[in-house]
Every structure is written in structure tokens, then in C-alpha cells.
CSV table of C-alpha atoms in Angstrom, one decimal:
chain,number,residue,atom,x,y,z
A,1,MET,CA,-8.2,1.8,30.2
A,2,THR,CA,-10.3,-1.2,28.9
A,3,SER,CA,-9.4,-4.5,27.3
A,4,LEU,CA,-10.6,-6.4,24.3
A,5,PRO,CA,-10.6,-10.2,23.7
A,6,THR,CA,-7.6,-11.6,22.0
A,7,VAL,CA,-7.5,-13.7,18.9
A,8,PRO,CA,-4.9,-16.3,18.0
A,9,LEU,CA,-3.9,-15.7,14.4
A,10,GLY,CA,-1.3,-18.2,13.3
A,11,ASP,CA,2.1,-19.5,14.5
A,12,GLY,CA,1.3,-18.6,18.1
A,13,LEU,CA,0.6,-14.9,17.6
A,14,ASP,CA,-2.2,-13.6,19.8
A,15,VAL,CA,-3.4,-10.0,19.2
A,16,SER,CA,-6.3,-7.8,20.3
A,17,ALA,CA,-9.6,-8.7,18.5
A,18,LEU,CA,-9.5,-5.3,16.7
A,19,GLY,CA,-6.4,-3.8,15.3
A,20,PHE,CA,-5.5,-0.3,14.2
A,21,GLY,CA,-4.3,0.6,10.7
A,22,ALA,CA,-2.0,3.5,11.1
A,23,MET,CA,-1.8,4.6,7.4
A,24,ALA,CA,-4.8,6.9,8.0
A,25,LEU,CA,-2.6,8.9,10.4
A,26,SER,CA,-0.5,10.1,7.5
A,27,ASP,CA,-1.6,12.4,4.7
A,28,VAL,CA,-3.1,9.8,2.3
A,29,TYR,CA,-6.7,10.8,3.1
A,30,GLY,CA,-6.0,14.4,3.7
A,31,ALA,CA,-3.8,16.6,5.9
A,32,THR,CA,-3.0,15.3,9.4
A,33,ASP,CA,-1.5,16.7,12.6
A,34,PRO,CA,1.2,14.5,14.2
A,35,ASP,CA,0.3,15.5,17.7
A,36,ASP,CA,-3.4,14.6,17.1
A,37,ALA,CA,-2.2,11.4,15.5
A,38,VAL,CA,-0.3,10.5,18.7
A,39,ARG,CA,-3.3,11.2,20.8
A,40,THR,CA,-5.4,8.9,18.6
A,41,LEU,CA,-2.8,6.1,19.0
A,42,HIS,CA,-2.9,6.5,22.8
A,43,ALA,CA,-6.7,6.4,22.7
A,44,ALA,CA,-6.5,3.2,20.7
A,45,LEU,CA,-4.3,1.5,23.3
A,46,ASP,CA,-6.5,2.9,26.1
A,47,ALA,CA,-9.5,1.3,24.4
A,48,GLY,CA,-7.8,-2.1,24.3
A,49,VAL,CA,-6.8,-1.9,20.6
A,50,THR,CA,-3.2,-3.0,21.0
A,51,PHE,CA,-2.5,-4.5,17.5
A,52,LEU,CA,-0.9,-1.6,15.6
A,53,ASP,CA,-0.2,-1.9,11.9
A,54,THR,CA,2.1,0.4,9.9
A,55,ALA,CA,4.5,0.1,6.9
A,56,ASP,CA,7.8,1.6,5.8
A,57,VAL,CA,6.1,3.2,2.8
A,58,TYR,CA,3.4,5.0,4.8
A,59,GLY,CA,3.9,8.7,5.3
A,60,THR,CA,5.0,11.8,3.5
A,61,PRO,CA,7.8,11.2,1.0
A,62,ARG,CA,11.1,12.8,2.0
A,63,GLU,CA,12.4,15.6,-0.2
A,64,GLY,CA,14.9,14.4,-2.7
A,65,THR,CA,14.2,10.7,-2.3
A,66,ASN,CA,11.9,8.2,-4.0
A,67,GLY,CA,12.1,5.4,-1.4
A,68,PRO,CA,10.0,4.4,1.6
A,69,SER,CA,9.7,7.5,3.8
A,70,GLY,CA,9.2,5.7,7.1
A,71,THR,CA,7.5,8.8,8.6
A,72,ASN,CA,4.5,6.7,9.8
A,73,GLU,CA,6.8,4.4,11.6
A,74,GLU,CA,8.5,7.3,13.2
A,75,LEU,CA,5.1,8.6,14.3
A,76,LEU,CA,4.4,5.3,16.1
A,77,SER,CA,7.8,5.4,17.8
A,78,ARG,CA,6.4,8.4,19.8
A,79,VAL,CA,3.9,6.0,21.5
A,80,LEU,CA,6.1,2.9,21.5
A,81,VAL,CA,8.8,4.6,23.5
A,82,ASP,CA,6.5,4.4,26.6
A,83,ARG,CA,4.1,1.7,25.8
A,84,ARG,CA,5.9,-0.9,23.8
A,85,ASP,CA,5.0,-3.7,26.2
A,86,GLU,CA,1.3,-3.1,25.5
A,87,VAL,CA,1.6,-3.4,21.7
A,88,GLN,CA,1.6,-6.2,19.1
A,89,LEU,CA,3.5,-4.4,16.4
A,90,ALA,CA,3.2,-5.0,12.7
A,91,THR,CA,5.0,-3.3,9.9
A,92,LYS,CA,5.8,-4.1,6.2
A,93,PHE,CA,8.4,-3.9,3.5
A,94,GLY,CA,8.6,-4.4,-0.2
A,95,ILE,CA,7.3,-1.3,-1.9
A,96,THR,CA,10.3,0.7,-2.9
A,97,GLY,CA,9.0,4.0,-4.1
A,98,VAL,CA,6.2,6.5,-3.7
A,99,VAL,CA,2.8,4.9,-4.2
A,100,GLY,CA,1.1,6.4,-7.2
A,101,GLN,CA,4.4,7.7,-8.6
A,102,GLY,CA,5.9,4.6,-10.2
A,103,ALA,CA,6.6,2.6,-7.1
A,104,GLY,CA,8.2,-0.8,-7.6
A,105,THR,CA,8.8,-3.8,-5.4
A,106,ARG,CA,11.8,-5.7,-4.0
A,107,GLY,CA,12.0,-8.9,-2.1
A,108,ASP,CA,15.7,-9.9,-2.4
A,109,ARG,CA,17.6,-10.9,0.7
A,110,ASP,CA,19.8,-7.8,0.9
A,111,TYR,CA,16.7,-5.5,0.6
A,112,VAL,CA,14.7,-7.5,3.1
A,113,ARG,CA,17.5,-7.3,5.7
A,114,GLN,CA,18.1,-3.6,5.1
A,115,ALA,CA,14.4,-2.7,5.2
A,116,CYS,CA,14.0,-4.5,8.5
A,117,GLU,CA,17.0,-2.7,10.1
A,118,ASP,CA,15.6,0.6,8.9
A,119,SER,CA,12.2,-0.1,10.3
A,120,LEU,CA,13.6,-1.2,13.7
A,121,ARG,CA,15.6,2.1,13.8
A,122,ARG,CA,12.6,4.3,12.9
A,123,LEU,CA,10.3,2.5,15.3
A,124,GLY,CA,12.8,2.6,18.1
A,125,VAL,CA,12.3,-1.1,19.0
A,126,GLU,CA,14.5,-4.2,19.1
A,127,THR,CA,11.9,-6.7,17.7
A,128,ILE,CA,8.9,-6.5,15.3
A,129,ASP,CA,6.1,-8.8,16.3
A,130,LEU,CA,4.7,-9.3,12.8
A,131,TYR,CA,6.7,-8.5,9.7
A,132,TYR,CA,4.9,-8.5,6.4
A,133,MET,CA,5.9,-8.7,2.8
A,134,HIS,CA,3.8,-5.7,1.7
A,135,ARG,CA,3.9,-6.6,-2.0
A,136,ARG,CA,5.9,-9.4,-3.7
A,137,GLN,CA,8.5,-8.9,-6.4
A,138,LEU,CA,6.9,-10.8,-9.2
A,139,ASP,CA,10.1,-11.8,-11.0
A,140,LEU,CA,11.6,-13.3,-7.9
A,141,PRO,CA,10.4,-16.6,-6.3
A,142,ILE,CA,8.4,-15.8,-3.2
A,143,THR,CA,10.3,-18.6,-1.5
A,144,GLU,CA,13.5,-16.5,-1.6
A,145,THR,CA,11.9,-13.5,0.0
A,146,VAL,CA,10.3,-15.7,2.8
A,147,ALA,CA,13.6,-17.5,3.4
A,148,ALA,CA,15.3,-14.1,4.0
A,149,MET,CA,12.4,-13.1,6.3
A,150,GLY,CA,12.9,-16.3,8.2
A,151,GLU,CA,16.5,-15.4,8.9
A,152,LEU,CA,15.2,-12.3,10.7
A,153,VAL,CA,13.1,-14.6,13.0
A,154,ALA,CA,16.1,-16.8,13.7
A,155,GLU,CA,18.1,-13.7,14.7
A,156,GLY,CA,15.4,-12.3,17.0
A,157,LYS,CA,14.7,-9.2,15.0
A,158,VAL,CA,11.2,-10.4,14.0
A,159,ARG,CA,8.8,-12.8,15.9
A,160,HIS,CA,6.3,-13.8,13.2
A,161,LEU,CA,5.9,-13.5,9.4
A,162,GLY,CA,3.0,-12.2,7.4
A,163,LEU,CA,2.2,-11.7,3.7
A,164,SER,CA,0.0,-9.0,2.1
A,165,GLU,CA,-2.1,-9.4,-1.1
A,166,VAL,CA,-0.8,-12.9,-2.0
A,167,THR,CA,-2.7,-15.5,-4.0
A,168,ALA,CA,-3.5,-18.9,-2.6
A,169,PRO,CA,-0.6,-20.7,-4.4
A,170,GLU,CA,1.8,-18.0,-3.2
A,171,LEU,CA,0.6,-18.5,0.4
A,172,ALA,CA,1.2,-22.2,0.1
A,173,GLU,CA,4.7,-21.8,-1.4
A,174,ALA,CA,5.6,-19.4,1.4
A,175,ALA,CA,4.2,-21.5,4.2
A,176,ALA,CA,6.3,-24.4,3.0
A,177,VAL,CA,9.4,-22.3,3.7
A,178,HIS,CA,8.4,-20.8,7.1
A,179,PRO,CA,5.3,-20.6,9.3
A,180,ILE,CA,3.1,-17.7,8.3
A,181,ALA,CA,1.1,-16.0,11.0
A,182,ALA,CA,-1.2,-13.9,9.0
A,183,VAL,CA,-2.3,-12.8,5.5
A,184,GLN,CA,-3.4,-9.2,5.1
A,185,SER,CA,-5.7,-8.2,2.3
A,186,GLU,CA,-8.7,-6.0,1.7
A,187,TRP,CA,-11.8,-7.7,2.9
A,188,SER,CA,-15.2,-6.1,3.7
A,189,ILE,CA,-18.8,-6.2,2.7
A,190,TRP,CA,-17.9,-4.5,-0.7
A,191,SER,CA,-14.5,-6.3,-1.3
A,192,ARG,CA,-15.0,-10.0,-1.2
A,193,ASP,CA,-12.7,-11.4,-3.9
A,194,VAL,CA,-10.3,-13.0,-1.3
A,195,GLU,CA,-13.1,-15.4,-0.4
A,196,ALA,CA,-12.7,-17.4,-3.6
A,197,ASN,CA,-9.2,-18.7,-3.0
A,198,VAL,CA,-7.1,-16.9,-0.4
A,199,VAL,CA,-9.3,-17.3,2.6
A,200,PRO,CA,-9.9,-21.0,2.1
A,201,ARG,CA,-6.2,-21.6,1.7
A,202,ALA,CA,-5.4,-19.7,4.9
A,203,VAL,CA,-7.9,-22.0,6.7
A,204,GLU,CA,-6.1,-25.1,5.3
A,205,LEU,CA,-2.7,-23.8,6.4
A,206,GLY,CA,-3.7,-22.5,9.8
A,207,VAL,CA,-3.0,-18.8,8.9
A,208,GLY,CA,-4.9,-16.0,10.4
A,209,PHE,CA,-6.5,-13.2,8.3
A,210,VAL,CA,-6.1,-9.5,8.8
A,211,PRO,CA,-8.6,-7.5,6.7
A,212,TYR,CA,-7.5,-4.0,5.9
A,213,SER,CA,-10.0,-1.4,4.9
A,214,PRO,CA,-12.8,-3.4,6.6
A,215,LEU,CA,-15.0,-0.2,6.5
A,216,GLY,CA,-14.5,0.2,2.7
A,217,ARG,CA,-12.0,3.1,3.3
A,218,GLY,CA,-14.7,4.8,5.3
A,219,PHE,CA,-17.4,4.5,2.6
A,220,LEU,CA,-19.4,1.9,4.5
A,221,THR,CA,-19.7,4.2,7.5
A,222,GLY,CA,-21.8,6.6,5.5
A,223,THR,CA,-19.7,9.5,6.5
A,224,VAL,CA,-17.7,10.0,3.3
A,225,THR,CA,-18.8,12.8,1.0
A,226,ALA,CA,-17.7,13.8,-2.5
A,227,GLU,CA,-16.0,16.9,-1.0
A,228,ARG,CA,-13.9,14.7,1.4
A,229,VAL,CA,-12.8,12.5,-1.5
A,230,SER,CA,-11.5,15.4,-3.6
A,231,GLY,CA,-7.7,15.9,-3.4
A,232,THR,CA,-7.0,12.6,-1.6
A,233,ALA,CA,-6.0,9.1,-2.8
A,234,LEU,CA,-9.7,8.2,-2.9
A,235,SER,CA,-10.1,10.4,-5.9
A,236,ARG,CA,-8.1,7.7,-7.8
A,237,GLN,CA,-10.6,4.9,-7.1
A,238,PRO,CA,-13.7,4.9,-9.3
A,239,ARG,CA,-15.9,3.6,-6.4
A,240,PHE,CA,-15.5,7.0,-4.9
A,241,THR,CA,-15.9,9.1,-8.0
A,242,GLU,CA,-18.0,8.1,-11.0
A,243,HIS,CA,-19.7,5.3,-9.0
A,244,PHE,CA,-20.1,7.2,-5.8
A,245,ASP,CA,-23.9,7.6,-6.0
A,246,ALA,CA,-24.5,4.0,-7.2
A,247,ASN,CA,-22.5,2.6,-4.2
A,248,GLN,CA,-24.7,4.5,-1.8
A,249,LYS,CA,-27.1,1.6,-2.2
A,250,VAL,CA,-24.6,-0.6,-0.3
A,251,VAL,CA,-24.4,2.0,2.5
A,252,ASP,CA,-28.2,2.1,2.7
A,253,VAL,CA,-28.3,-1.6,3.6
A,254,VAL,CA,-25.6,-1.2,6.3
A,255,ARG,CA,-27.4,1.7,7.8
A,256,GLU,CA,-30.7,-0.2,7.8
A,257,VAL,CA,-29.1,-3.0,9.8
A,258,ALA,CA,-27.4,-0.5,12.1
A,259,ASP,CA,-30.7,1.1,12.9
A,260,GLU,CA,-32.2,-2.2,13.8
A,261,LEU,CA,-29.4,-3.0,16.2
A,262,GLY,CA,-29.0,0.5,17.7
A,263,ALA,CA,-25.4,0.5,16.4
A,264,THR,CA,-23.4,2.6,14.0
A,265,ALA,CA,-22.8,1.7,10.4
A,266,ALA,CA,-19.1,1.2,11.2
A,267,GLN,CA,-19.9,-1.3,13.9
A,268,VAL,CA,-22.2,-3.3,11.6
A,269,ALA,CA,-19.5,-3.4,8.9
A,270,LEU,CA,-17.0,-4.7,11.4
A,271,ALA,CA,-19.5,-7.2,12.8
A,272,TRP,CA,-20.0,-8.6,9.3
A,273,VAL,CA,-16.2,-9.1,8.9
A,274,TYR,CA,-16.1,-11.0,12.2
A,275,ALA,CA,-19.2,-13.1,11.2
A,276,GLN,CA,-17.7,-13.8,7.7
A,277,GLY,CA,-14.4,-14.9,9.2
A,278,ALA,CA,-16.3,-17.2,11.6
A,279,ALA,CA,-18.3,-18.6,8.7
A,280,PHE,CA,-15.0,-19.6,6.9
A,281,GLY,CA,-13.4,-20.8,10.1
A,282,VAL,CA,-10.4,-18.4,9.9
A,283,PRO,CA,-9.2,-16.3,12.8
A,284,THR,CA,-10.0,-12.7,11.7
A,285,VAL,CA,-8.7,-9.4,13.1
A,286,PRO,CA,-9.7,-6.3,11.1
A,287,ILE,CA,-7.5,-3.2,11.2
A,288,PRO,CA,-9.7,-0.1,10.5
A,289,GLY,CA,-7.8,3.2,10.4
A,290,THR,CA,-9.0,6.5,11.6
A,291,ARG,CA,-7.7,9.9,12.6
A,292,SER,CA,-10.3,10.3,15.3
A,293,ALA,CA,-10.0,9.0,18.9
A,294,SER,CA,-13.7,8.9,19.2
A,295,ARG,CA,-13.9,6.7,16.1
A,296,VAL,CA,-11.5,4.2,17.7
A,297,VAL,CA,-13.8,3.8,20.6
A,298,GLU,CA,-16.8,3.5,18.2
A,299,ASN,CA,-15.0,0.8,16.2
A,300,ALA,CA,-14.2,-1.2,19.3
A,301,GLY,CA,-18.0,-1.4,19.9
A,302,GLY,CA,-18.1,-3.6,16.8
A,303,VAL,CA,-16.3,-6.4,18.6
A,304,GLY,CA,-18.9,-8.8,19.8
A,305,LEU,CA,-21.8,-7.2,18.0
A,306,ALA,CA,-24.1,-10.0,16.9
A,307,LEU,CA,-26.0,-10.1,13.5
A,308,SER,CA,-29.1,-12.2,13.0
A,309,GLY,CA,-29.2,-14.6,10.2
A,310,ASP,CA,-31.5,-12.3,8.2
A,311,GLN,CA,-29.3,-9.3,8.8
A,312,LYS,CA,-26.1,-11.2,7.8
A,313,ALA,CA,-27.9,-12.4,4.6
A,314,ARG,CA,-28.9,-8.9,3.6
A,315,LEU,CA,-25.4,-7.6,4.1
A,316,ASP,CA,-24.0,-10.5,2.1
A,317,ALA,CA,-26.4,-9.6,-0.7
A,318,ALA,CA,-25.2,-6.0,-0.7
A,319,ALA,CA,-22.0,-7.1,-2.3
A,320,ASP,CA,-23.9,-7.6,-5.5
A,321,LEU,CA,-24.8,-3.8,-5.5
A,322,VAL,CA,-21.1,-2.7,-5.6
A,323,VAL,CA,-20.0,-0.9,-8.7
A,324,GLY,CA,-16.3,-0.6,-9.5
A,325,SER,CA,-13.0,-2.4,-8.7
A,326,ARG,CA,-11.3,-2.2,-5.4
A,327,ASN,CA,-8.0,-1.3,-7.1
A,328,PHE,CA,-6.8,2.2,-7.6
A,329,THR,CA,-6.1,3.7,-11.0
A,330,PHE,CA,-2.5,4.4,-10.1
A,331,SER,CA,-1.8,0.7,-9.2
A,332,SER,CA,-1.2,-2.2,-11.5
A,333,ASP,CA,-3.9,-4.9,-11.2
A,334,ASP,CA,-1.2,-7.4,-10.1
A,335,TRP,CA,-0.8,-5.4,-6.9
A,336,ILE,CA,-3.9,-7.1,-5.5
A,337,SER,CA,-4.2,-10.8,-5.2
A,338,SER,CA,-7.3,-11.1,-7.4
A,339,GLY,CA,-5.4,-9.4,-10.3
A,340,ARG,CA,-3.0,-12.4,-10.4
A,341,GLU,CA,-5.5,-15.3,-9.9
């Protein structure tokens, strides 16, 4: 077993400098094997990646239902049963149906409380370290949702609160009700919209940032092929379909820097996220996901990898080469923060 440095997000929450996004262990990017997934989770903990991120909506929908399946949370429970004390555990609520099949959002008090109880049961734990509002209910004040989440903290069911894909004003409204430990949003070399408003507001409020898809859903690693995209959720994002070839120019820049450093493309993409977070002055903990134990170890090698000024500038410029939105065709634009700014 090894260890990684820790990073203080906000509200007194310290986590490993690299997290693990567990969504990839479900079938969203192709078929998965639960036993292999459990082995990958154990490998993550052994590598010092102790910040595990899931959500009630991740996983295969249950037959005859249209609500959050919770199967990804149940998968994590197989590891937590023996290693709970090693983990900083994050999960989310707020998406009420099957993503891509007319899913809605809820943030009312009754739903928040029931969602938390369901997650605690599926995870097999007494307390969630970081509880996120996954997406907000747009016709309900965010302050009502956060107040209900705050009740869970007071009752000891949750330790810290987080928000996903919120705008800067929404973050400020929420923080006025209860301390917010972290904002989660997509942030990478090819997804930088949060830098305009959300990241600066997080800095002002002392909130940490948790970038999901810091490897561009795998694209920035240079390992994604058109064949791998077919039949997965990635086939519903134009960056991976009609703009696939054009976006290889971004990967070329990442690979060039990787060759110079004797690193992998994934490690360079993560090093950029850390460097960008430092440039803004926001505590930053990316949560790449993978189904491979060896990739977890590889990603951990991105912690502490230093970029020269020239290398950082070239990677910054690669953002101008990106073609296509980061949103999926099955999602409304208001499901990402930039769609509401």
C-alpha cells in the first residue's frame, strides 16, 4: 500500500490528492464485471486514492423502475464493508430518473431526506463524508435544497455538503445557508467553461473544486477509438463522433508534452488540472474514473508531475482546438452550469 498527499477542500474536509470517479465501473462506457470493478476499487485504495465518488443514479436501471438504481453505490459497499475507515466517501442525489431517458430533478426536503436514507442503506454506512446535490431542481430555490441537506449534517448522517454543476450565483446562495466543502464540475484541458465564473467564486468562498472527467472522458489519454465509442454514452456527444478526428489535434499536444516528460498522456492531463487549480488558487482534486487497476496506478503518477511554463502554455492553447460542446445530446443545456450562465 502507498499513500498520496492530502488536499483540504473546504469546510475542514481533507481528501487524497487524487480521487476516483466510480461511474466508470457501471455500464455507461460499456459492459463491466462487478468482480473486476471491486478489484479496481481495492487497487485504488492500495494506491492511496481514498476519495471515492459515486451517485445514486449511477448503475444499471432496475427492471420496472425509472428512478435512481443505486447499483453503483451497492458495488462500493462491497469494498466499504472492510475498508470504510480508509475512505473519504462522496455520493450524490437529485437526478430522479434514468439519464438519457427523460430523467428529471428533485431537491425538495422530503426527497433529499429519503435519497440520503436510501444511499446510506445501499452503501452500508452510517455517515456520508461528502453529500452532493447532483443537479438542482430549477423551479425550486437552491436555498431550500441546501437547508434540507444541512439538516442531515446536524443529524450526523452527512459530514460535508457539495454541489455539482452550479453557477457562481447559485454557489453563493447555497454557501449563505450552509458551508459548502466542494463544487464538482467537468474541468479539463478541453472543458474550461467553469473558469469564467464558477472557479473564481469558489475561491472567494473558500470552496474546493472537484473536477470530474479530467481526462476528457478518456479522450485526452489518446486511447479512445471510434470503435470503443460505438454503443456507449459517448456516442451521444459530438466531440466523440462527428468531431472525433478534429479533436485529435488536442491529443497531439498532450502526447507531445508527455513524450518530453517521460510521462503518459493521462498523467499530463492531470498535471494540467493541478497546475490550473493552483493558478486560480483553488484546492483541486480531480476524480478520473477507470475500469482498470493499472490505470489507477498510472493516474496516481500524475500527482506531483511538474509542467514547465512553456508546456503549460501549450496545453492551455490546446483548448482553442476543441470542436464541440461538452454537453450530451440527451441532456438539456441547463444540466451544465455554463448552460445557465
